[in-house]
Tab-separated table of C-alpha atoms and ligand atoms in Angstrom:
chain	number	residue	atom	x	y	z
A	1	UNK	CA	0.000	0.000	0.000
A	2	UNK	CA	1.113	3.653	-1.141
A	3	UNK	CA	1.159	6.053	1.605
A	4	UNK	CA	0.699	8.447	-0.576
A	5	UNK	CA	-2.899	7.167	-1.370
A	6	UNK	CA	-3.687	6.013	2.150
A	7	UNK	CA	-6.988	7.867	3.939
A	8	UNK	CA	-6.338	9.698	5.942
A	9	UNK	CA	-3.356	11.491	4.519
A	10	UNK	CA	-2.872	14.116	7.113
A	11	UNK	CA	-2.087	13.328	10.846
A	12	UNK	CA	-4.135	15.612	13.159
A	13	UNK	CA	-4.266	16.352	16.548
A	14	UNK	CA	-6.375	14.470	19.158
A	15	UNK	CA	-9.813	16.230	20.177
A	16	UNK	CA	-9.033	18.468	23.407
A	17	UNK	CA	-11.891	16.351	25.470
A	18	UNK	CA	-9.896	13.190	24.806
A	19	UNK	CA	-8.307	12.323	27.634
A	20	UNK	CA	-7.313	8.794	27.209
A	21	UNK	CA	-3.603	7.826	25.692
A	22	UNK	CA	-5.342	5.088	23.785
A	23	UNK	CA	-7.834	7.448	21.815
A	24	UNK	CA	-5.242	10.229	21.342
A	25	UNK	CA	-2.348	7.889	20.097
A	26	UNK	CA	-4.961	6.033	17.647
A	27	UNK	CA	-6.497	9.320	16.392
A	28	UNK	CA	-3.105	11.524	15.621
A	29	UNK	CA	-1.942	8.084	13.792
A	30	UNK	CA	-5.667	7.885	11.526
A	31	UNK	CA	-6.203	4.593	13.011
A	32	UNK	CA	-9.798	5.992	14.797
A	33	UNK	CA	-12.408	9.070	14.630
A	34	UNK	CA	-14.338	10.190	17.116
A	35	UNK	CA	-18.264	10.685	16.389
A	36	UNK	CA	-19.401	11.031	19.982
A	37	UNK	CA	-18.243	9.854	23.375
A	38	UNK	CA	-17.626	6.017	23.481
A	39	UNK	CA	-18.566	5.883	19.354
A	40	UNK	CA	-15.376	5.586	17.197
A	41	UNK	CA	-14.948	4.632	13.619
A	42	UNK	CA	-12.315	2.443	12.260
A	43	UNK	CA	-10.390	4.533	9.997
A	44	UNK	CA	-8.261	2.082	7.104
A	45	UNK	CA	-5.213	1.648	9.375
A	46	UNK	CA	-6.998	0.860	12.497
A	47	UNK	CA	-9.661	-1.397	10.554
A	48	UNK	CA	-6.487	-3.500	9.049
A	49	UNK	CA	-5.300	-4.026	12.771
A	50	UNK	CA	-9.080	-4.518	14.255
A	51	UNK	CA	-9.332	-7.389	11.707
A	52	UNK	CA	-6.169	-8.892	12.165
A	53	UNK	CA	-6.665	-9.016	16.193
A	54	UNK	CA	-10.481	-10.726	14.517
A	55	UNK	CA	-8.455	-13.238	12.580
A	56	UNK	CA	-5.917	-14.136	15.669
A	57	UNK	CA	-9.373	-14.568	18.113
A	58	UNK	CA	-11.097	-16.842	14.967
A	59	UNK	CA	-8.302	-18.761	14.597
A	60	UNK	CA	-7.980	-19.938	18.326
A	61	UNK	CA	-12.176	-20.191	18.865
A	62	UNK	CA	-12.039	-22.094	16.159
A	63	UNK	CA	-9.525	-24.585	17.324
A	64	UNK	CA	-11.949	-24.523	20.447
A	65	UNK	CA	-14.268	-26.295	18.245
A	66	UNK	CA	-16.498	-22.996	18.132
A	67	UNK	CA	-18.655	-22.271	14.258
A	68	UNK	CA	-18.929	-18.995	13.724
A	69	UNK	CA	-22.357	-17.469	13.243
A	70	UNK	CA	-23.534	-13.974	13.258
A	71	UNK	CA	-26.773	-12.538	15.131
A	72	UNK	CA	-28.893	-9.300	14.568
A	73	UNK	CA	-28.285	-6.168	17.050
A	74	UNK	CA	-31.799	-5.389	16.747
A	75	UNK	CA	-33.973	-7.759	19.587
A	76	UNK	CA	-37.703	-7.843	20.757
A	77	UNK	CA	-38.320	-7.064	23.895
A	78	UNK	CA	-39.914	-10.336	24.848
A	79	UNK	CA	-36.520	-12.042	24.869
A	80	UNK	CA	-35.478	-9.239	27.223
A	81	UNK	CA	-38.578	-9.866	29.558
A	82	UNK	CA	-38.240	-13.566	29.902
A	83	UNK	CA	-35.080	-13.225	31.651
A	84	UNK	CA	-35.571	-10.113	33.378
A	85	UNK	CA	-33.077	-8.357	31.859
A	86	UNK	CA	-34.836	-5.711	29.964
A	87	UNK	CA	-35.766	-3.847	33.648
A	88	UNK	CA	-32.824	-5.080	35.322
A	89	UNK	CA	-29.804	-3.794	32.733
A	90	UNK	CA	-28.931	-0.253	32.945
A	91	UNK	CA	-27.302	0.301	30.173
A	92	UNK	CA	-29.507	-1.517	27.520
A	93	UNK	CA	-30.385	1.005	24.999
A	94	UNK	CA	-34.424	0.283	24.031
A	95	UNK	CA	-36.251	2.025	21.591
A	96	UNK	CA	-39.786	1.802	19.876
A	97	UNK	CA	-40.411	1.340	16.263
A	98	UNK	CA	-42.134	4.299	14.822
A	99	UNK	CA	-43.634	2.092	12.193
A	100	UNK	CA	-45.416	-1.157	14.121
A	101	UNK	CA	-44.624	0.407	17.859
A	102	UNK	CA	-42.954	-2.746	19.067
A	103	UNK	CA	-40.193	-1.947	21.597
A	104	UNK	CA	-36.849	-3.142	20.635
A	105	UNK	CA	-33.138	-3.523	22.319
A	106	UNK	CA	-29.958	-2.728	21.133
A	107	UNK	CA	-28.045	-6.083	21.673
A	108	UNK	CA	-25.825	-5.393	24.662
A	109	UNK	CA	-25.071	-9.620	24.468
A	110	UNK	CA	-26.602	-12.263	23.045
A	111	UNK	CA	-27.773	-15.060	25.385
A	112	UNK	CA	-31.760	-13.765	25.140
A	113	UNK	CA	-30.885	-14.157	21.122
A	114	UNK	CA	-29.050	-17.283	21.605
A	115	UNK	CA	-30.682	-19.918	24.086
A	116	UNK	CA	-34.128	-19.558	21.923
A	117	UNK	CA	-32.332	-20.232	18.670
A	118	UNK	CA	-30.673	-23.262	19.883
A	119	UNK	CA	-34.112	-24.271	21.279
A	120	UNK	CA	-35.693	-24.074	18.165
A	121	UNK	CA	-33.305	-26.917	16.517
A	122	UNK	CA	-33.953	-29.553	19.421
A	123	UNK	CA	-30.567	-30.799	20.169
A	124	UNK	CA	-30.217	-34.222	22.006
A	125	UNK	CA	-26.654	-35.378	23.686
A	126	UNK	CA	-25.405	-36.408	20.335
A	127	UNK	CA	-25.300	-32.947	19.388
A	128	UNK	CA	-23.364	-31.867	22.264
A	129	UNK	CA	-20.803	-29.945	23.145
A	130	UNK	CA	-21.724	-27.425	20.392
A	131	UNK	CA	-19.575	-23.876	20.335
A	132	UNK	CA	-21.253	-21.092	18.516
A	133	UNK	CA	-18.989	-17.599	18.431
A	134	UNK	CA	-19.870	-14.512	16.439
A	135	UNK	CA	-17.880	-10.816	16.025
A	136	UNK	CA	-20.777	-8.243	16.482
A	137	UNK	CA	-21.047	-4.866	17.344
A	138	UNK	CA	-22.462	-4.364	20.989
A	139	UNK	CA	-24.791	-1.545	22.514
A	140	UNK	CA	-24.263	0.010	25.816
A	141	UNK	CA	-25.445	2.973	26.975
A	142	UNK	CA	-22.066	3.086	29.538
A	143	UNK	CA	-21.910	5.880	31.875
A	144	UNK	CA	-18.328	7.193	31.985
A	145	UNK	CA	-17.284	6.539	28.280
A	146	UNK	CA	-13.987	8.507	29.085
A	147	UNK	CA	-11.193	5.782	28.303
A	148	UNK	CA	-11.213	5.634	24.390
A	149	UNK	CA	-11.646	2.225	22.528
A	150	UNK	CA	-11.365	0.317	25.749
A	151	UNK	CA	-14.808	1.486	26.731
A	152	UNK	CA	-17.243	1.724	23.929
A	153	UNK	CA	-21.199	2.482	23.710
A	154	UNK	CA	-20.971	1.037	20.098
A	155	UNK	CA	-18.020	-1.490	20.581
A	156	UNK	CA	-16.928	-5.232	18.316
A	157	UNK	CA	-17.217	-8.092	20.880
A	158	UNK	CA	-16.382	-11.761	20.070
A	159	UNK	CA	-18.978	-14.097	21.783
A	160	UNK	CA	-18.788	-17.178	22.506
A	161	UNK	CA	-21.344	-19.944	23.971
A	162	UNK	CA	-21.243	-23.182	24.570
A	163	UNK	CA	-23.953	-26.273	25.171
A	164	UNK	CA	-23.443	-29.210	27.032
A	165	UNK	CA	-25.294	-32.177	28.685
A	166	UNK	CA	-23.636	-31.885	31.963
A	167	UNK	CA	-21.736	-29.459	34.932
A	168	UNK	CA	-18.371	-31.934	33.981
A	169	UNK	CA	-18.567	-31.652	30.214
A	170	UNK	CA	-18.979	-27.762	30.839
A	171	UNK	CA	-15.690	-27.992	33.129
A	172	UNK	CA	-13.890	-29.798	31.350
A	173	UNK	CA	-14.842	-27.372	27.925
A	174	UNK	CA	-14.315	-24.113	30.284
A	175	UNK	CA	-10.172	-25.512	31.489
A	176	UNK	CA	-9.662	-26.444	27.707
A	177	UNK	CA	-10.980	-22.299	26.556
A	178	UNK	CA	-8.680	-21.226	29.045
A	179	UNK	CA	-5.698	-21.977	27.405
A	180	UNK	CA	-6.902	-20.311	23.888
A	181	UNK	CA	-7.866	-17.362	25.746
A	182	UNK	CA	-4.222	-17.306	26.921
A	183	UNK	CA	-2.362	-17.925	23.350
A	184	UNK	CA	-4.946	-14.912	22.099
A	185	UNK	CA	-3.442	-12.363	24.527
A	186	UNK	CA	0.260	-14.010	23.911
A	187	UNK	CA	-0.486	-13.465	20.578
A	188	UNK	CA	-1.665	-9.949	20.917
A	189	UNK	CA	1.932	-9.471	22.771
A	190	UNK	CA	0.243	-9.001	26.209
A	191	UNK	CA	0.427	-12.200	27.447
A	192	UNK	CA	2.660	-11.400	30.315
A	193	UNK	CA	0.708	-8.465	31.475
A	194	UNK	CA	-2.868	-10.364	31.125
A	195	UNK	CA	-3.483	-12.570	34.165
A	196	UNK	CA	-6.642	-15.023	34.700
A	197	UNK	CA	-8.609	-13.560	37.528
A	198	UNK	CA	-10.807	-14.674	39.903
A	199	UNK	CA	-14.498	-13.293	39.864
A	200	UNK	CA	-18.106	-13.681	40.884
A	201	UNK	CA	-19.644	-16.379	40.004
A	202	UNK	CA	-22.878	-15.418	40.782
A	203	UNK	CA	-25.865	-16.967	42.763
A	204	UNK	CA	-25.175	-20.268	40.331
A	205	UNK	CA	-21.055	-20.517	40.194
A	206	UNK	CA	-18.515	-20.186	43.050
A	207	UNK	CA	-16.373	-18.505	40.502
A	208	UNK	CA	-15.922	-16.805	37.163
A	209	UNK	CA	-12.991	-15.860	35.311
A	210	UNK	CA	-11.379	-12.353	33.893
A	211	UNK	CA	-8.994	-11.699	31.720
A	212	UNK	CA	-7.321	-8.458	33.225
A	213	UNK	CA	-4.380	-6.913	31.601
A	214	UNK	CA	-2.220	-4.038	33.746
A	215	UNK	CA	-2.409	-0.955	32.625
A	216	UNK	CA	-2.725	2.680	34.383
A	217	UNK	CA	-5.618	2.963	31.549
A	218	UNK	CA	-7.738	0.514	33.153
A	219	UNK	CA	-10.208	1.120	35.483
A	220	UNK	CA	-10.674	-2.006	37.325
A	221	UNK	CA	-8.096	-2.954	40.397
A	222	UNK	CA	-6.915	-6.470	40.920
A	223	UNK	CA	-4.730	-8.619	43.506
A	224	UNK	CA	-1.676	-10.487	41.852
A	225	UNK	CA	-0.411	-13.300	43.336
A	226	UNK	CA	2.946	-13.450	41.951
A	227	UNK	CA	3.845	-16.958	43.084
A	228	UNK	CA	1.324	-18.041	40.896
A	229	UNK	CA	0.534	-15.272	38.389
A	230	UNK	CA	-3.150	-15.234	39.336
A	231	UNK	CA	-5.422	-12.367	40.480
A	232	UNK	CA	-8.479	-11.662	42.195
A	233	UNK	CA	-10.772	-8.780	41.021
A	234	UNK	CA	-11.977	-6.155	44.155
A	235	UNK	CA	-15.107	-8.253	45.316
A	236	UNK	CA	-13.589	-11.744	45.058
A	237	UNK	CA	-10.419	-10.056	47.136
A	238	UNK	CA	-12.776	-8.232	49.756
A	239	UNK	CA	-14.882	-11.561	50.234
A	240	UNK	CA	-11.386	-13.525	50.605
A	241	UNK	CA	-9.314	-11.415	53.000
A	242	UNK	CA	-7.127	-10.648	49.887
A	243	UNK	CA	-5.415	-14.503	50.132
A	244	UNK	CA	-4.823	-16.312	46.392
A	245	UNK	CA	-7.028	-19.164	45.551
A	246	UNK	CA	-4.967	-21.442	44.481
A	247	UNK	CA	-1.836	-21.136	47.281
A	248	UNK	CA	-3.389	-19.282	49.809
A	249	UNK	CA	-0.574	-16.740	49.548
A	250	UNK	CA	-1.472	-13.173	51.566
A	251	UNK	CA	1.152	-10.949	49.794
A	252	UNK	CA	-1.068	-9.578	46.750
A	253	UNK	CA	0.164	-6.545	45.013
A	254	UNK	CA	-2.366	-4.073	43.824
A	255	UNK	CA	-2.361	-3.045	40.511
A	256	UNK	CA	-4.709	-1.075	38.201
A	257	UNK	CA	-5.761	-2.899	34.727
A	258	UNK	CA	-8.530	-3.455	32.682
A	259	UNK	CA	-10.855	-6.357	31.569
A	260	UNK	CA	-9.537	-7.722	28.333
A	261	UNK	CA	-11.609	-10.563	27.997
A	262	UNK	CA	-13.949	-12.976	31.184
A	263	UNK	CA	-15.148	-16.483	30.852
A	264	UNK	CA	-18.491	-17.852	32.550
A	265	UNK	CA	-19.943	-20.491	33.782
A	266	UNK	CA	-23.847	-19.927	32.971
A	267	UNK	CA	-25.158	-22.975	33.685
A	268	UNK	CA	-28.772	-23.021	33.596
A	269	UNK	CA	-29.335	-19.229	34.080
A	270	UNK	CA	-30.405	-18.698	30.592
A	271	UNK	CA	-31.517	-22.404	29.336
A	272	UNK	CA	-33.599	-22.587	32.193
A	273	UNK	CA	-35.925	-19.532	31.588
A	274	UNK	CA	-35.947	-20.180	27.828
A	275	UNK	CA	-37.004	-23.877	28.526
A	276	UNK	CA	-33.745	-24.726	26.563
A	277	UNK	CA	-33.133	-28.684	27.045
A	278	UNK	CA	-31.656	-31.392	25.071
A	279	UNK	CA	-32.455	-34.741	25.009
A	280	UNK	CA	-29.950	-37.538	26.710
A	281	UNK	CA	-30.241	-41.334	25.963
A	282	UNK	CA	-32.863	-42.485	27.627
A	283	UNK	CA	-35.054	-40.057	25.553
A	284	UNK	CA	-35.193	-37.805	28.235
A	285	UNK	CA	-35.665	-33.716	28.350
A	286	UNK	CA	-32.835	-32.864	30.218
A	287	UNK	CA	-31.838	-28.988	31.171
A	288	UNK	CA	-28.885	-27.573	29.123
A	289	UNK	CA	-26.043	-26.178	30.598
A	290	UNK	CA	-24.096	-23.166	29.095
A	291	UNK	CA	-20.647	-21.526	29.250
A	292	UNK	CA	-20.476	-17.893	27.694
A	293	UNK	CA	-16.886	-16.790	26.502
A	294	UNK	CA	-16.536	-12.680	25.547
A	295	UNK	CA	-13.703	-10.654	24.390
A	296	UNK	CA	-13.575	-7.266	23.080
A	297	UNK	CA	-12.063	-6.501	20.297
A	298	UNK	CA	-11.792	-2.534	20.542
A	299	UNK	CA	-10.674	-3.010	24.007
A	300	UNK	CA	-8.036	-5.579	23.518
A	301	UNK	CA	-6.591	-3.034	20.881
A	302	UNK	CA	-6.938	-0.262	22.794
A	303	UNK	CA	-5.071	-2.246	25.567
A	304	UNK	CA	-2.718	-2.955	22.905
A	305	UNK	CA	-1.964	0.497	22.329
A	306	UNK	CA	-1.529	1.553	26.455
A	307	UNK	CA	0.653	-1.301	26.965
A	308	UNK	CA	3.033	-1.219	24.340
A	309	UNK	CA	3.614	2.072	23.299
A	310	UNK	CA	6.501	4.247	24.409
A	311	UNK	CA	7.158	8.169	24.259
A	312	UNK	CA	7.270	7.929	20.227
A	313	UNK	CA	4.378	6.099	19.846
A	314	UNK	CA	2.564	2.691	18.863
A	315	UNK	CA	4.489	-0.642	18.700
A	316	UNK	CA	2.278	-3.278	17.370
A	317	UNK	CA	3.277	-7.040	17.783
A	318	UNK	CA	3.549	-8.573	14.291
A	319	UNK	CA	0.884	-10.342	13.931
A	320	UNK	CA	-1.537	-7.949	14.544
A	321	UNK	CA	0.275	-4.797	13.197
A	322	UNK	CA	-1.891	-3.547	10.560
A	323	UNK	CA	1.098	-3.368	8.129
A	324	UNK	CA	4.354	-5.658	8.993
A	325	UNK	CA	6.639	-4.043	6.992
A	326	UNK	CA	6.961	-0.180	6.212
A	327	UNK	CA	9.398	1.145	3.396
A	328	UNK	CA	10.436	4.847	3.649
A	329	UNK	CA	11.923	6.493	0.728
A	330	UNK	CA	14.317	9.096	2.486
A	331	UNK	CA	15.583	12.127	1.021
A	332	UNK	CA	15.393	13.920	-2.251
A	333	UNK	CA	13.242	12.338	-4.762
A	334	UNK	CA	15.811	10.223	-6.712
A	335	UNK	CA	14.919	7.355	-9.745
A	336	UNK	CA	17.216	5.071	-7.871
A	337	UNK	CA	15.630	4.885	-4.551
A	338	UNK	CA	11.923	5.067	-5.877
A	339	UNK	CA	12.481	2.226	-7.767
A	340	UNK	CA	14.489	0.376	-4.471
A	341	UNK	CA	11.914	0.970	-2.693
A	342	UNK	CA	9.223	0.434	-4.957
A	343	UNK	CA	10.516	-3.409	-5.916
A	344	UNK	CA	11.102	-3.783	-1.973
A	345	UNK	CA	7.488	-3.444	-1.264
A	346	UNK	CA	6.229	-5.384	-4.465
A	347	UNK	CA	8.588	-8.314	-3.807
A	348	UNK	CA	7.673	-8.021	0.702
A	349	UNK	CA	3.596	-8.143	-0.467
A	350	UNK	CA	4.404	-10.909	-2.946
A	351	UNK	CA	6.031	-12.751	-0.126
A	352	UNK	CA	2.704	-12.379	2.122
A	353	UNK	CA	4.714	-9.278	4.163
A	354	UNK	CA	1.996	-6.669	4.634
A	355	UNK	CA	3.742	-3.459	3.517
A	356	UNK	CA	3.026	0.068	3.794
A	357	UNK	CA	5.082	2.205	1.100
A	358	UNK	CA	5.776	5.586	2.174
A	359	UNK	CA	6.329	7.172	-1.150
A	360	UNK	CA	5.264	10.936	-0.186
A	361	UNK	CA	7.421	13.384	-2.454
A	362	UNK	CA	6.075	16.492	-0.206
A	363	UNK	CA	7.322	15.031	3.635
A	364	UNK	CA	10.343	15.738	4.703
A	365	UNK	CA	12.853	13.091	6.179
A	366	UNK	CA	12.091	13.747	10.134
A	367	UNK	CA	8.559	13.396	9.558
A	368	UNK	CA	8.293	10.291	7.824
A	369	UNK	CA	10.639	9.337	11.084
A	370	UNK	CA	8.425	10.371	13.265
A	371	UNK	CA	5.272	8.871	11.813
A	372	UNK	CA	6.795	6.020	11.100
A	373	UNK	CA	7.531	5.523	14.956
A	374	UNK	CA	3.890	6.965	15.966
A	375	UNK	CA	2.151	4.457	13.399
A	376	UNK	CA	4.546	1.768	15.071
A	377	UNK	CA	4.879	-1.060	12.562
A	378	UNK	CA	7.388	-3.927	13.623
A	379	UNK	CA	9.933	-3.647	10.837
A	380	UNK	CA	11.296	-0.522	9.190
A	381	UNK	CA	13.229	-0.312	6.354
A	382	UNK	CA	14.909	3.089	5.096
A	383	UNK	CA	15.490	3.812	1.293
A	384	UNK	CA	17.984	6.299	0.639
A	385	UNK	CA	20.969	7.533	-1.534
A	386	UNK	CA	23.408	6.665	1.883
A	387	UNK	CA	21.823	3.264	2.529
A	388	UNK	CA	22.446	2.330	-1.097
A	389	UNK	CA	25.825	3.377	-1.145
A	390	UNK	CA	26.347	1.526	1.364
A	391	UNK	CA	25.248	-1.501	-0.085
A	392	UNK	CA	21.850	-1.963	0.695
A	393	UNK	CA	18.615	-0.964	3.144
A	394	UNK	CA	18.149	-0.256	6.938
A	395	UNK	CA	16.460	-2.626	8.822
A	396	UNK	CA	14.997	-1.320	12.353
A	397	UNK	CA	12.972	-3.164	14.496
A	398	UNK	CA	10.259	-1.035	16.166
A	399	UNK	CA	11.562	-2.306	19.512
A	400	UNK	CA	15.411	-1.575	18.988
A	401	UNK	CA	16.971	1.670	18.779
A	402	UNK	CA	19.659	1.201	16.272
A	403	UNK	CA	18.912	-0.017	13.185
A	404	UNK	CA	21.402	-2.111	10.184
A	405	UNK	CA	22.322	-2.323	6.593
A	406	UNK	CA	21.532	-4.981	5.133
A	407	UNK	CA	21.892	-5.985	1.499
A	408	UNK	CA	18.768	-4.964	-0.749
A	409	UNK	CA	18.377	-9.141	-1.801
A	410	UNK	CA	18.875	-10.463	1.394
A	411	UNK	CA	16.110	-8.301	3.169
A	412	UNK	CA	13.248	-10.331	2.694
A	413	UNK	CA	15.232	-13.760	4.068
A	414	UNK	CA	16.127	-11.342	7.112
A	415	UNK	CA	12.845	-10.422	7.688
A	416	UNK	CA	10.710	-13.711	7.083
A	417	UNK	CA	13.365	-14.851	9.739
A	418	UNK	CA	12.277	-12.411	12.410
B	501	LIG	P1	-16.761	-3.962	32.358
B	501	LIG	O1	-16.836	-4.433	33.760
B	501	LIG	O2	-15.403	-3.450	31.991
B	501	LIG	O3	-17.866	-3.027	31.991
B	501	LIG	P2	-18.276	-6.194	31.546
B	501	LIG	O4	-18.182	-7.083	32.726
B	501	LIG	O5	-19.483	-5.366	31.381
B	501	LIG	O6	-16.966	-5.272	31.463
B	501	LIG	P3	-18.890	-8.308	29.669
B	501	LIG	O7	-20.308	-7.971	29.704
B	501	LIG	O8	-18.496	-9.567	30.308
B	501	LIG	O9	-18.007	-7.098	30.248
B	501	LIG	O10	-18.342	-8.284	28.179
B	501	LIG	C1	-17.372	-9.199	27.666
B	501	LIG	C2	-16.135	-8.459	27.180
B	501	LIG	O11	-16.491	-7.372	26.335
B	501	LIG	C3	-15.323	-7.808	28.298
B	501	LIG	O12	-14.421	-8.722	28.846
B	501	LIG	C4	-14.605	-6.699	27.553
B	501	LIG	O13	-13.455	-7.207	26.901
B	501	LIG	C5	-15.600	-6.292	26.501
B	501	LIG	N1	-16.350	-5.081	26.871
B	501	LIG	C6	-17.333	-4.951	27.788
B	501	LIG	N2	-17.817	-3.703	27.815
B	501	LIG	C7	-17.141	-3.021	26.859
B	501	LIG	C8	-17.190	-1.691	26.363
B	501	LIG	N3	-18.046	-0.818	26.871
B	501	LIG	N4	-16.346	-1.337	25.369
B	501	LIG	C9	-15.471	-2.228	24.845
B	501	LIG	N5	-15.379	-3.495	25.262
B	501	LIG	C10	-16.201	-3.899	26.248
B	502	LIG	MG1	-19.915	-3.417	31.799
């Protein structure tokens, strides 16, 4: 891809009201707009990145054993009245139609949508496990929407739900999502920051699980145990005297970080009100149990961004950086580097290597620098009449200071290595 043809060309400054690193990082480098508070769109750059965080989550829910599906935002209110939710939910945004004066929700989640469709295809033990997942924009009508992508009103969530014909089968299923929602966030290059964490349960399940990731961005607080890398969110930690779960260790350090992702035990909490059941093999209706599995997607890249960034800006982890490669053409335009650079990016894309081309005539040399480290792609290369001279390209990692030559064919084989 051209920089020179990439929307939005110019870099602007982040809206005065936004006070979040995440939004004004992601806005001066045209990954995200601002419409309103908690509303963003997904400019081209942070759309590429947004989809490649998608294709990391797909790839390990689908390993899971999860099919994807995809469900409608708009819901009847019925669904929200069977399970109490459409008084009980603060932040559900309802509406009427002005047409046929039904009342309608905004989907906030899905399980009102999803226990009556799997009703409706009467599934006996055979059928069972089954893991449905789907990417779909959220609604919630959230208070203090003051923390960028990581809280949105309008915001992508993958969610996931599972069926089973027992409490064991769901156990065993929950241990088993554990460890994809842990190669997700090593994938996203937050693994080491992201620790499981102990939550409610609920009335129906001793406990359930977040994914919290430390940041000064988040909001929540949790208790690290770091003999065994476990947390405990605030109410799980004030209801245990602030001692670990699994050792029993007191020392717990405090730390502030946000919810990344939180796996559930449901049970019969939403089977049971939708008369969900399956059939086991005597030929009897039996109760289905569920396990509900959510990440979002804005949030995980807005924790991205606060984690990993430094004073220059972004530094995306390679497999989720919306470009992996970027090509700068540095100083005066010259036929010899255009065409370096130019058969750089063509042979990098031909390779599979993501590549953003900056080509721009009309930048000078510490700009493209700059932007270069603000946009925050893994690998940079630098065209110019000095590298070539000297016998090739630059190579800088995003995460290195110093950067090398490195001879113009052997690039690619240094790169595919990294
Ligand atoms: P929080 O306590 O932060 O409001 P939640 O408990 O309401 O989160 P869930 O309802 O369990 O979150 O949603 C599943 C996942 O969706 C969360 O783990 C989080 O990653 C994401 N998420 C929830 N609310 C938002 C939001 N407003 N904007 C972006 N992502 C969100
Ligand atoms: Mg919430």
């Amino acid at each position: 891809m051209k920089q020179s043809k990439l929307f939005p060309r110019a870099r602007k400054e982040a809206p005065k009201d936004e006070v979040s690193k995440n939004a004004q990082l992601l806005i001066r480098a045209g990954f995200i707009d601002k419409l309103m508070a908690g509303v963003y769109t997904y400019l081209p750059l942070g759309l590429r990145t947004l989809k490649k965080i998608e294709n990391v989550i797909r790839d390990e829910m689908t390993k899971a054993g999860g099919q994807e599906l995809l469900m409608p935002s708009l819901h009847p209110k019925e669904n929200w009245q069977i399970t109490g939710r459409w008084d009980s939910l603060d932040d559900l945004f309802k509406f009427t139609s002005f047409y046929s004066e039904t009342e309608l929700a905004l989907g906030p989640t899905h399980e009102e949508v999803i226990s009556p469709l799997v009703k409706k295809f009467n599934l006996s033990y055979k059928d069972l496990p089954l893991g449905l997942f789907q990417f779909q924009n959220k609604f919630r009508d959230e208070k203090r929407a003051k923390s960028g992508i990581l809280r949105g009103r309008e915001f992508l969530m993958k969610d996931y739900y599972s069926f089973h014909t027992s409490e064991e089968d769901l156990d065993k299923y929950y241990e088993n999502m554990k460890t994809h929602y842990e190669n997700i966030f090593a994938r996203c290059g937050i693994g080491n920051v992201t620790h499981l964490t102990f939550a409610s349960g609920g009335s129906f399940s001793k406990y359930s699980h977040e994914y919290q990731a430390i940041t000064e961005a988040g909001e929540d607080i949790i208790y690290v145990c770091p003999k065994c890398s476990v947390a405990l969110n605030r109410e799980i930690a004030d209801d245990n005297g602030k001692a670990c779960p699994e050792c029993g260790n007191k020392n717990l350090e405090e730390k502030k970080s946000v919810e990344v992702g939180n796996i559930f035990k449901l049970k019969d909490k939403y089977s049971s009100p939708f008369n969900l059941k399956f059939t086991n093999d005597k030929g009897e209706d039996k109760p289905m149990i569920m396990g509900c599995y959510g990440i979002g997607l804005g949030r995980l890249m807005g924790a991205i961004t606060e984690i990993l960034s430094d004073e220059n800006g972004m530094r995306w982890p390679a497999e989720v950086a919306p470009f992996k490669a970027h090509v700068l053409e540095i100083g005066k335009t010259n036929d010899d580097v255009k065409k370096a650079a130019e058969e750089l990016s063509v042979k990098f894309e031909a390779a599979g290597i993501d590549t953003l081309h900056d080509d721009r005539d009309d930048v000078r040399a510490g700009e493209k620098f700059a932007e270069a480290d603000l946009i925050g792609l893994p690998y940079r290369i630098v065209v110019s009449d000095k590298t070539l001279s000297s016998g090739g390209v630059e190579l800088k990692l995003r995460n290195e200071t110093a950067g090398k030559i490195i001879k113009t064919n052997e690039i690619l084989n240094e790169i595919q290595k990294l």
